[in-house]
XYZ file of C-alpha atoms in Angstrom:
522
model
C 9.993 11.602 50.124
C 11.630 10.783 46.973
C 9.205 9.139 43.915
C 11.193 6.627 42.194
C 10.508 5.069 38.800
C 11.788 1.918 37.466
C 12.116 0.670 33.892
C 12.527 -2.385 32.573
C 12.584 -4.380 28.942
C 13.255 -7.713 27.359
C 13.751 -8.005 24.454
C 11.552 -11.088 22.824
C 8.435 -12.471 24.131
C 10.025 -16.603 24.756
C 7.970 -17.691 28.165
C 11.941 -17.757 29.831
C 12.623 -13.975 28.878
C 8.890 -12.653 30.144
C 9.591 -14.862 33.688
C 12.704 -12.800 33.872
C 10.868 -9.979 32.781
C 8.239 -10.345 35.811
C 11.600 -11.048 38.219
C 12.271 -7.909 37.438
C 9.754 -6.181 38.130
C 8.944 -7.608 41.634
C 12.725 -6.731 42.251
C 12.284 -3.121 41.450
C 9.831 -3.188 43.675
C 11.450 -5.254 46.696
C 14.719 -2.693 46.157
C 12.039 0.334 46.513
C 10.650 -0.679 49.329
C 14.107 -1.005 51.040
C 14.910 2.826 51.423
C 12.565 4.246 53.708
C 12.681 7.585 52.043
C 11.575 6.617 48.465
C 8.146 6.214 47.163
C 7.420 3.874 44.306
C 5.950 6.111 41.307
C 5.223 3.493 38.666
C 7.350 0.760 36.958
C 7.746 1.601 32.762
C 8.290 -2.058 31.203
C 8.775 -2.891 27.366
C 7.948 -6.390 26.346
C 8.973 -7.645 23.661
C 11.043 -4.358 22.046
C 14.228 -3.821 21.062
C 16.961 -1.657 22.859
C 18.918 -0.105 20.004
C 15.736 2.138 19.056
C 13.548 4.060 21.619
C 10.867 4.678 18.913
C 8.882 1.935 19.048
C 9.068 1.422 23.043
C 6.157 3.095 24.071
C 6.518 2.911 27.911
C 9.931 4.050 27.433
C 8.906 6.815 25.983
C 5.767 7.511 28.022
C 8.650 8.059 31.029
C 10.863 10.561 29.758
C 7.328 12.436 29.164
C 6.229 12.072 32.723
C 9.766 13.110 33.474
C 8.872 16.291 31.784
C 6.214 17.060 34.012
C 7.972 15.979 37.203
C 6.130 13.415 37.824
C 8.872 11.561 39.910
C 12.897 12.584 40.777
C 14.869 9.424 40.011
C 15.043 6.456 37.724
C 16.154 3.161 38.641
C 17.218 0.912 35.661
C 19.027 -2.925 35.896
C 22.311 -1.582 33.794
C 22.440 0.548 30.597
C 21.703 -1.978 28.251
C 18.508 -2.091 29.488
C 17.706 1.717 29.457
C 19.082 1.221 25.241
C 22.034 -0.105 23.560
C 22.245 3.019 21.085
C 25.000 4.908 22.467
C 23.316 8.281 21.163
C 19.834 7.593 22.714
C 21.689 6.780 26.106
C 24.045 10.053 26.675
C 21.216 12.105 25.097
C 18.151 10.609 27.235
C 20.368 10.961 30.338
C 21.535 14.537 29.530
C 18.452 15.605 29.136
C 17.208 13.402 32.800
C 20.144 15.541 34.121
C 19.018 19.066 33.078
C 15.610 18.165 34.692
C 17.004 17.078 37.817
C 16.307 13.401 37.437
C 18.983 11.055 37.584
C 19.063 7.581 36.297
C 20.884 4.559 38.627
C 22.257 1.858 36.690
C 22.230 -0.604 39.075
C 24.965 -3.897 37.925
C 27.186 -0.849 36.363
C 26.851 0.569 40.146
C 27.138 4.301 38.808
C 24.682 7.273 38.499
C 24.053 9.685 35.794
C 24.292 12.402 38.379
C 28.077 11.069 38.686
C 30.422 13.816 38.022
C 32.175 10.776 35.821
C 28.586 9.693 34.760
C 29.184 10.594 31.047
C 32.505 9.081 30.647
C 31.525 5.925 32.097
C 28.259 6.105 30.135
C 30.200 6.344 26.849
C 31.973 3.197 27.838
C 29.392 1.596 28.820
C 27.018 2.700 26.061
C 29.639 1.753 23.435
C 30.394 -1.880 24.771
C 26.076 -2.278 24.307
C 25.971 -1.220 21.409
C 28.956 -3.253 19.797
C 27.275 -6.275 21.361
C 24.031 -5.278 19.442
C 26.034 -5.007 16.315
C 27.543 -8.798 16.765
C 24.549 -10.387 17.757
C 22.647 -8.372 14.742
C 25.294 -9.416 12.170
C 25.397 -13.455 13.887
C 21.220 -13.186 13.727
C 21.776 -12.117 9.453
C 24.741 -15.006 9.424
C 22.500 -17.323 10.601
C 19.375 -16.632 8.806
C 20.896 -16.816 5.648
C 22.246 -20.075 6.058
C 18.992 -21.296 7.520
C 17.756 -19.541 3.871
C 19.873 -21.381 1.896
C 18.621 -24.605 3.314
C 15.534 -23.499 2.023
C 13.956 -22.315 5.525
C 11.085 -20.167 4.558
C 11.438 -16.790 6.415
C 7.575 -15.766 5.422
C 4.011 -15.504 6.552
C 1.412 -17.607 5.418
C -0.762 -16.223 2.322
C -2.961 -17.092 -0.645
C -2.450 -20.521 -1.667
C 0.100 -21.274 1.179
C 0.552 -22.179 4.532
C 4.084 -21.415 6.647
C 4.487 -23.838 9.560
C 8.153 -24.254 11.026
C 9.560 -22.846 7.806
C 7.939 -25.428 5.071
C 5.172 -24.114 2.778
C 2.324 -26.251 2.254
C -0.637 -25.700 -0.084
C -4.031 -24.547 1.379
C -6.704 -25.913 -1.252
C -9.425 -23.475 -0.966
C -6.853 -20.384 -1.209
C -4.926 -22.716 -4.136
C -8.122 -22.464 -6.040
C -8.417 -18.851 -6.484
C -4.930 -18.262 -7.524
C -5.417 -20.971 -10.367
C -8.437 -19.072 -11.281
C -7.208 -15.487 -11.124
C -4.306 -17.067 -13.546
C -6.396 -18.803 -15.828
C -8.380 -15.766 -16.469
C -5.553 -13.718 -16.655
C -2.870 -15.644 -18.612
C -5.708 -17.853 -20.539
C -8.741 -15.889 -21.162
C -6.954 -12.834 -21.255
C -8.628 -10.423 -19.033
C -7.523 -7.682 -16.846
C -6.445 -7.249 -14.087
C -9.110 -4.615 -13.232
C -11.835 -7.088 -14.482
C -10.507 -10.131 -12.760
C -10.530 -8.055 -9.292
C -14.111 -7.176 -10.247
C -15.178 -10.591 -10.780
C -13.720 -11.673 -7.733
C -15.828 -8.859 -5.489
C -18.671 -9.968 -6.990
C -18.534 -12.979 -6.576
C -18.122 -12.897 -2.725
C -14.452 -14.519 -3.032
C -12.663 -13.337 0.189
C -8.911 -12.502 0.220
C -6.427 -13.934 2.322
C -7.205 -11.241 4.990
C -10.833 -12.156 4.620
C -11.970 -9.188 2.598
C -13.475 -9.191 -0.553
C -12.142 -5.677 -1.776
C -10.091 -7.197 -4.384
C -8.136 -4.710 -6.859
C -5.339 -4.650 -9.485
C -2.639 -3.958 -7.337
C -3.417 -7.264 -5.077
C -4.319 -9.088 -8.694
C -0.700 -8.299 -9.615
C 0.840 -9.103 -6.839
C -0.337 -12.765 -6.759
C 0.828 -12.868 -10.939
C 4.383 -11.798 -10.257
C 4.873 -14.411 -6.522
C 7.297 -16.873 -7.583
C 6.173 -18.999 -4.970
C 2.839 -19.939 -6.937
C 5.727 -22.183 -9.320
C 7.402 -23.311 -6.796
C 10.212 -21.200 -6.669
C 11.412 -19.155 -3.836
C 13.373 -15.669 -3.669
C 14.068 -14.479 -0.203
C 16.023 -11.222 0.758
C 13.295 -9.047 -1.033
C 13.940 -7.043 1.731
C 16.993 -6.170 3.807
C 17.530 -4.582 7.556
C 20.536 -2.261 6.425
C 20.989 -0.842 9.674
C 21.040 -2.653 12.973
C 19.864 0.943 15.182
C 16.686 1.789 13.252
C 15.439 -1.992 12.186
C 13.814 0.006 9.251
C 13.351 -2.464 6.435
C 14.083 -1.696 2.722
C 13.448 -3.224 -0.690
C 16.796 -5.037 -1.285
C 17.500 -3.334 -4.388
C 21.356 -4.800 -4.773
C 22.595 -3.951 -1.654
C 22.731 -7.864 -0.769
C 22.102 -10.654 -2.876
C 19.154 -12.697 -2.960
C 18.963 -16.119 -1.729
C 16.953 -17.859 -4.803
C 15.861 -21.307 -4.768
C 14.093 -23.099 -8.256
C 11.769 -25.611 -7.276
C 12.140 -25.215 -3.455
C 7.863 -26.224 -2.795
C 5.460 -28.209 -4.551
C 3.774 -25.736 -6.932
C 0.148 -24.804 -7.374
C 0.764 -23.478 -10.759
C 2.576 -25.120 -13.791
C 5.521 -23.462 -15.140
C 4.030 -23.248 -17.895
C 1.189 -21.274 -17.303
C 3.402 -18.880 -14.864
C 5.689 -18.437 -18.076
C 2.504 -17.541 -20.218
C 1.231 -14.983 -17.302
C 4.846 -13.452 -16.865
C 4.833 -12.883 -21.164
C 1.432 -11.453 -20.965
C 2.859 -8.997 -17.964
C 5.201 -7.720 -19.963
C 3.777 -7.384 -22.993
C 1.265 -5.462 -21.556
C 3.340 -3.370 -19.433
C 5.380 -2.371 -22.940
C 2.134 -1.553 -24.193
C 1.479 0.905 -21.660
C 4.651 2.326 -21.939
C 5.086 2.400 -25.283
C 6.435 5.184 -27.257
C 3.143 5.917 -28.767
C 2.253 7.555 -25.325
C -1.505 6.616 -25.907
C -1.984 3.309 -24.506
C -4.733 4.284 -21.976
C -5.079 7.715 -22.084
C -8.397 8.137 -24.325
C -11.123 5.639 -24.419
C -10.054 4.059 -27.687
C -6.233 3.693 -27.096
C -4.915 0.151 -27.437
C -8.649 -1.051 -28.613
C -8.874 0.199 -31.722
C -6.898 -2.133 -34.012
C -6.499 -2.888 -38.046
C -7.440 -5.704 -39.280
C -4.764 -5.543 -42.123
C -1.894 -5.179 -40.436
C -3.074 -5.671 -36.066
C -1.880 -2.548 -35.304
C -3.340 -0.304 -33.293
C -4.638 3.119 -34.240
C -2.933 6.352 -32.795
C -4.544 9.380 -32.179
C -3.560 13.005 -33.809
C -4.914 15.797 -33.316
C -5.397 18.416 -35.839
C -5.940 22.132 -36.353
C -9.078 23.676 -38.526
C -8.996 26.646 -40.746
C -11.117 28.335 -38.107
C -8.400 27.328 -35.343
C -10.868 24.964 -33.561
C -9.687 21.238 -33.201
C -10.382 17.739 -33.430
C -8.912 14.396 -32.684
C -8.744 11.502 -35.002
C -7.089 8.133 -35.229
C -5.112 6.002 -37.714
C -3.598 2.919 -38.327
C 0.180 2.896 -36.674
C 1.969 1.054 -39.303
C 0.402 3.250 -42.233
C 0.978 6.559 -40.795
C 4.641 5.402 -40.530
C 5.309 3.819 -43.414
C 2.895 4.541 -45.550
C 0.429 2.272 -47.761
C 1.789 -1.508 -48.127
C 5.083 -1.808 -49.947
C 8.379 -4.053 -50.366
C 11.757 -2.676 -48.663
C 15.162 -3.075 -50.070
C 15.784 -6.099 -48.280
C 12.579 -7.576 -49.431
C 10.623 -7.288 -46.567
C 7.055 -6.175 -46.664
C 6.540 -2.565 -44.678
C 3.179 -0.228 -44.752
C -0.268 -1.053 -44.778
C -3.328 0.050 -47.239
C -5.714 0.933 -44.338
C -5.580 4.653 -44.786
C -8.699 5.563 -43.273
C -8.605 7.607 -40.126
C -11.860 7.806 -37.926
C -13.200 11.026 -36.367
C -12.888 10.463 -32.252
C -16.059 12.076 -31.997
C -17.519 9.805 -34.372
C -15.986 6.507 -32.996
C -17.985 7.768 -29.576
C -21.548 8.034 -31.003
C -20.943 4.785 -32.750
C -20.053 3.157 -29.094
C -22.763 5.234 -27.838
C -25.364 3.708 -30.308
C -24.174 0.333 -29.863
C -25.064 0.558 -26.001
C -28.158 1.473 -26.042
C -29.076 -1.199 -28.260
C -28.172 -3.731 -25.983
C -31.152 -5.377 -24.552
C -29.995 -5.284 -20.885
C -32.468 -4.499 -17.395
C -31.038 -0.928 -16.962
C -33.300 -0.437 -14.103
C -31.307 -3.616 -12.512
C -27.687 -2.170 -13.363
C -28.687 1.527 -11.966
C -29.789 -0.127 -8.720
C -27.199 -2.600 -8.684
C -24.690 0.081 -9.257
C -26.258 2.489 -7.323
C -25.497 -0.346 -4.311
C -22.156 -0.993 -4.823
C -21.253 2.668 -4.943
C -23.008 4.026 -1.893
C -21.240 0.924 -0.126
C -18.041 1.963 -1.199
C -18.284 5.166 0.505
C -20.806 4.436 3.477
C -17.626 4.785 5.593
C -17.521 8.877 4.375
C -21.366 8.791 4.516
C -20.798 7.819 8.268
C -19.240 10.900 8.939
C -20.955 13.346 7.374
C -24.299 12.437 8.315
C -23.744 11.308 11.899
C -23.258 13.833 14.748
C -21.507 10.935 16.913
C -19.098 9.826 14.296
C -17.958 13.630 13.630
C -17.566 14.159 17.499
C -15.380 10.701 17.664
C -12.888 11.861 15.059
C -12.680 15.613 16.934
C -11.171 13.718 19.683
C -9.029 11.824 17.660
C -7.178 14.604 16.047
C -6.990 16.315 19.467
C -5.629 12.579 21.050
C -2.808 13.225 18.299
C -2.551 16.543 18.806
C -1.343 15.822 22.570
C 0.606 12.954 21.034
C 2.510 15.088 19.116
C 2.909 17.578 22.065
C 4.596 14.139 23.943
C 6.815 13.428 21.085
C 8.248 16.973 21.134
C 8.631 16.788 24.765
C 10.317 13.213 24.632
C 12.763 14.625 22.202
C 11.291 12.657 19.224
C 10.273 15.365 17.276
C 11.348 19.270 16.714
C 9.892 22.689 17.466
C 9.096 22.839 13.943
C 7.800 19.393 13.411
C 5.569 20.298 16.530
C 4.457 23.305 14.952
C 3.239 21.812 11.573
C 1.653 19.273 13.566
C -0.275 21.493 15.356
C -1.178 23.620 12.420
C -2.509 20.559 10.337
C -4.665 18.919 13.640
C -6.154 22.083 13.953
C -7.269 22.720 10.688
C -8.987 19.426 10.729
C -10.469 19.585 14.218
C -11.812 23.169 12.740
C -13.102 21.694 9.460
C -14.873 18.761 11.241
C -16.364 21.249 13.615
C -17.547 23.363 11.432
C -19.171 19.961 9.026
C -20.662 19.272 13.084
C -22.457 22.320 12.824
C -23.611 21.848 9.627
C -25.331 18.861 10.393
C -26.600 19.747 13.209
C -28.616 22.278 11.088
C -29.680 19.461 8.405
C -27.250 21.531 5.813
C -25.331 18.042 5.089
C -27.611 15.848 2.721
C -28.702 12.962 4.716
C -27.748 9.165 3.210
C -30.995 8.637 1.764
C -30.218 11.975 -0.546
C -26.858 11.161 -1.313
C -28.088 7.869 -2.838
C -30.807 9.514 -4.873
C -27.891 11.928 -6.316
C -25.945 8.799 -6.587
C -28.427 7.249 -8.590
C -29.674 10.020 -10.953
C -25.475 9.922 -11.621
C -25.200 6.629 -12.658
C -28.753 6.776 -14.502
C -27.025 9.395 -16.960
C -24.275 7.594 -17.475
C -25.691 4.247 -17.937
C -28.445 5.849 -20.442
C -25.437 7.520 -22.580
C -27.216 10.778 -21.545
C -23.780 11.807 -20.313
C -20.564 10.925 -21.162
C -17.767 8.994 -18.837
C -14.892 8.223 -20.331
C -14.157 5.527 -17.729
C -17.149 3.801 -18.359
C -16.863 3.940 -22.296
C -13.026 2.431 -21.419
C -14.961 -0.151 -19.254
C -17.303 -1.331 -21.542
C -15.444 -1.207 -24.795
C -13.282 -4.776 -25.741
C -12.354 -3.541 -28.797
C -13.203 -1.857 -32.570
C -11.525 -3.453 -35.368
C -10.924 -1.081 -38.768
C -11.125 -2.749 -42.356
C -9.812 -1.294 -45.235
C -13.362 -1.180 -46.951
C -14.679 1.330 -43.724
C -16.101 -1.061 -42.445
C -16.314 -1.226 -38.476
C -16.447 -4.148 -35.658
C -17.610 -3.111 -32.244
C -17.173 -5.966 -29.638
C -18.221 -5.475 -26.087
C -16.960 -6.679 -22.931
C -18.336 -10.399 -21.768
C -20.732 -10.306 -24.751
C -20.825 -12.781 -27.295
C -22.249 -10.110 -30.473
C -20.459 -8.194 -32.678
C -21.404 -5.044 -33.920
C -21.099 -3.810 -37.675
C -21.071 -0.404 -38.779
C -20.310 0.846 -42.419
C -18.704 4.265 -42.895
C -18.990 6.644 -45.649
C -15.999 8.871 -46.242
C -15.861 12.305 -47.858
C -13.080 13.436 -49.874
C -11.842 16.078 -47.782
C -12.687 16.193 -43.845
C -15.552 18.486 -42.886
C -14.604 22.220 -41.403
């Protein structure tokens, strides 16, 4: 008795192509069950894939695998277009059917792969399949980019927006946060860091639904053109018509851009204001300074002379030990205030330069005297970061959990043993595979058996470490110089010594007076 496969594909899901796609699959059969001497194995059928790459069909590639293990001795397809229109994939698939002693009937090309002419004929045929996947690709491009033109949004709905039948229409409650993430951005001028924060805590859901807002997402939303009504499509480009990879369209084809295409949920001239701000702040960060964020005062500490900001040097004792300090920009440059030969006015007289060291117990004295519920923050805190990594927690601390994700890696590891043996991967792509599941299926054994002794701190341990972390931070008793960078809006210099210390989301102000020696201390 001969076992006989079948495969099958279409390739969209329209109600007309999955009837024919259920035609053929009862005709597989009925043609089976004609020859007395074959034996239906299983029918492989793709929905909804396309034929010019073989990675993505998983039941295509689930029967070269069961090939491998001789599951079955022939494979009936409807004609080669259907088994893939990638001329490579086709003669290298069947070559390798052939070596195994499983040949492949192409059934409206009325030819075999076992065909002494097989290969021939398969090149022809292969070649016409994939020219016709080229055409219809490049007619598919043709034809969306006139539908672009005409201002046919090609796009998923998101934040604000709405796609139905290629027109964008405003969603209110979604419209609402992106006017308030750029009112707080372009208007009140905070971060993007800050305004994610403010969004988490205030419960204020994505567009997915989640509420784990951060500065990458905050951005994202500040540079969409769509939110003014514009519209740039062609972001990203198909380049080649085998793969269906997408890339960022970097030049290769122009963009289709459209200036008022929608109605807009912000005004143009707020979007101007947040795009200025964007920039200004990116320069800032990559200035040639080279200390916009890198220490806890850079970019905060500013004149009040000249609003510049104050650099940082370090410099070299007698005794070889060093120190950092900072100074005003403009007067380490230039020097004190004076007049140019065109006339213009260049230096400033703030020559003071502030001990780093210093400018931290100043900050540090200035927290703890604001009259805040510590207890509160240290438990809110503590909440928010035991949260954050419950997920990790999970895993650690429960047996189940551990034994789940053992599985998992040894559910790839047979993937990856598949893969090789469908030709998608190599010996040595196989072999690092291996090596990297099996140093995680060893580590997560070995963290199994750990907590199966009680060696792993439970959750309620972890929080109290948690907590006694934050505690020292909070209550300066240790310094974090993310925290100090968090908390810190900024500290203005005057050319008397005198200091202003301003503090994120509070209204005070902070005055210090300093007293300067003539030469620094050793």
């Amino acid at each position: 008795m001969i076992k006989v496969a079948s495969y099958c594909r279409v390739s969209t899901d329209s109600e007309d192509q999955a009837n024919s796609f259920e035609s053929q699959q009862r005709y597989f059969r009925a043609y089976i069950e004609r020859h007395p001497d074959w034996e239906l194995y299983e029918i492989y059928a793709d929905e909804g894939t396309t034929g010019t790459s073989t990675k993505k069909r998983t039941q295509f590639n689930r029967m070269i695998n069961d090939a491998y293990r001789r599951k079955f001795n022939m494979i009936i397809t409807k004609e080669v277009s259907r088994f893939s229109r990638n001329l490579l994939d086709t003669i290298a698939y069947t070559r390798e059917l052939k070596a195994l002693g499983v040949g492949v009937i192409f059934m409206n090309d009325g030819f075999t792969s076992l065909d002494p002419d097989a290969e021939l004929r398969l090149s022809i045929m292969g070649s016409i399949a994939q020219e016709e996947s080229r055409k219809t690709s490049s007619r598919v491009k043709w034809g969306q980019s006139r539908q672009m033109e005409r201002g046919v949004v090609f796009g998923t709905s998101m934040l604000g927006y709405d796609v139905h039948d290629g027109k964008l229409t405003i969603n209110p409650e979604g419209a609402e946060i992106v006017r308030m993430i750029f009112q707080k951005y372009a208007v009140e001028k905070k971060g993007t860091s800050a305004i994610a924060r403010e969004l988490r805590e205030a419960g204020i859901k994505t567009f997915t639904g989640s509420v784990m807002w951060n500065s990458t997402s905050i951005v994202r939303i500040l540079r969409n053109e769509k939110y003014v009504g514009d519209l740039i499509q062609k972001k990203s480009i198909t380049p080649d018509y085998l793969t269906h990879e997408k890339k960022r369209n970097t030049g290769q084809e122009e963009r289709i851009i459209i200036r008022d295409h929608h109605k807009p949920i912000i005004e143009r001239a707020l979007w101007n204001s947040a795009q200025e701000e964007l920039t200004r702040r990116n320069r800032n960060r990559s200035g040639s300074s080279g200390h916009s964020t890198r220490y806890v005062f850079s970019g905060k500490m500013v004149c009040a002379e000249c609003g510049a900001r104050f650099v940082s040097r370090r410099k070299t004792r007698k005794s070889g030990s060093s120190y950092m300090r900072w100074g005003c920009y403009t007067a380490s440059r230039f020097g004190q205030k004076q007049t140019d030969a065109r006339g213009n006015e260049i230096g400033c007289d703030v020559g003071k330069q502030i001990r780093d060291d210093l400018a931290v117990e100043l900050l540090t004295k200035v927290f703890k005297s604001i009259p805040a519920d510590f207890e509160w923050i240290i438990q809110n805190l503590t909440g928010i970061v035991v949260s954050a990594i419950a997920s990790e927690a999970d895993l650690l601390d429960n047996p189940d959990r551990l034994r789940k994700q053992i599985d998992q890696q040894q559910k790839k590891k047979e993937a990856a043993i598949d893969a090789f043996a469908s030709g998608l991967i190599t010996k040595e792509e196989l072999r690092q595979a291996k090596v990297q599941y099996d140093a995680k299926i060893a580590m997560m054994k070995k963290k199994l058996c750990a907590c199966q002794r009680a060696q792993i701190p439970t959750a309620s341990q972890r929080q109290s470490e948690i907590s006694r972390s934050i505690r020292s931070i909070v209550s300066c008793e240790e310094f974090s110089e993310p925290f100090y960078k968090a908390v810190l809006q900024t500290m203005v210099v005057h050319k008397d010594g005198t200091l202003e210390i301003k503090i994120n989301h509070l209204p005070q102000t902070w005055v210090y007076c300093l007293i300067y020696h003539r030469a620094n201390p050793e």
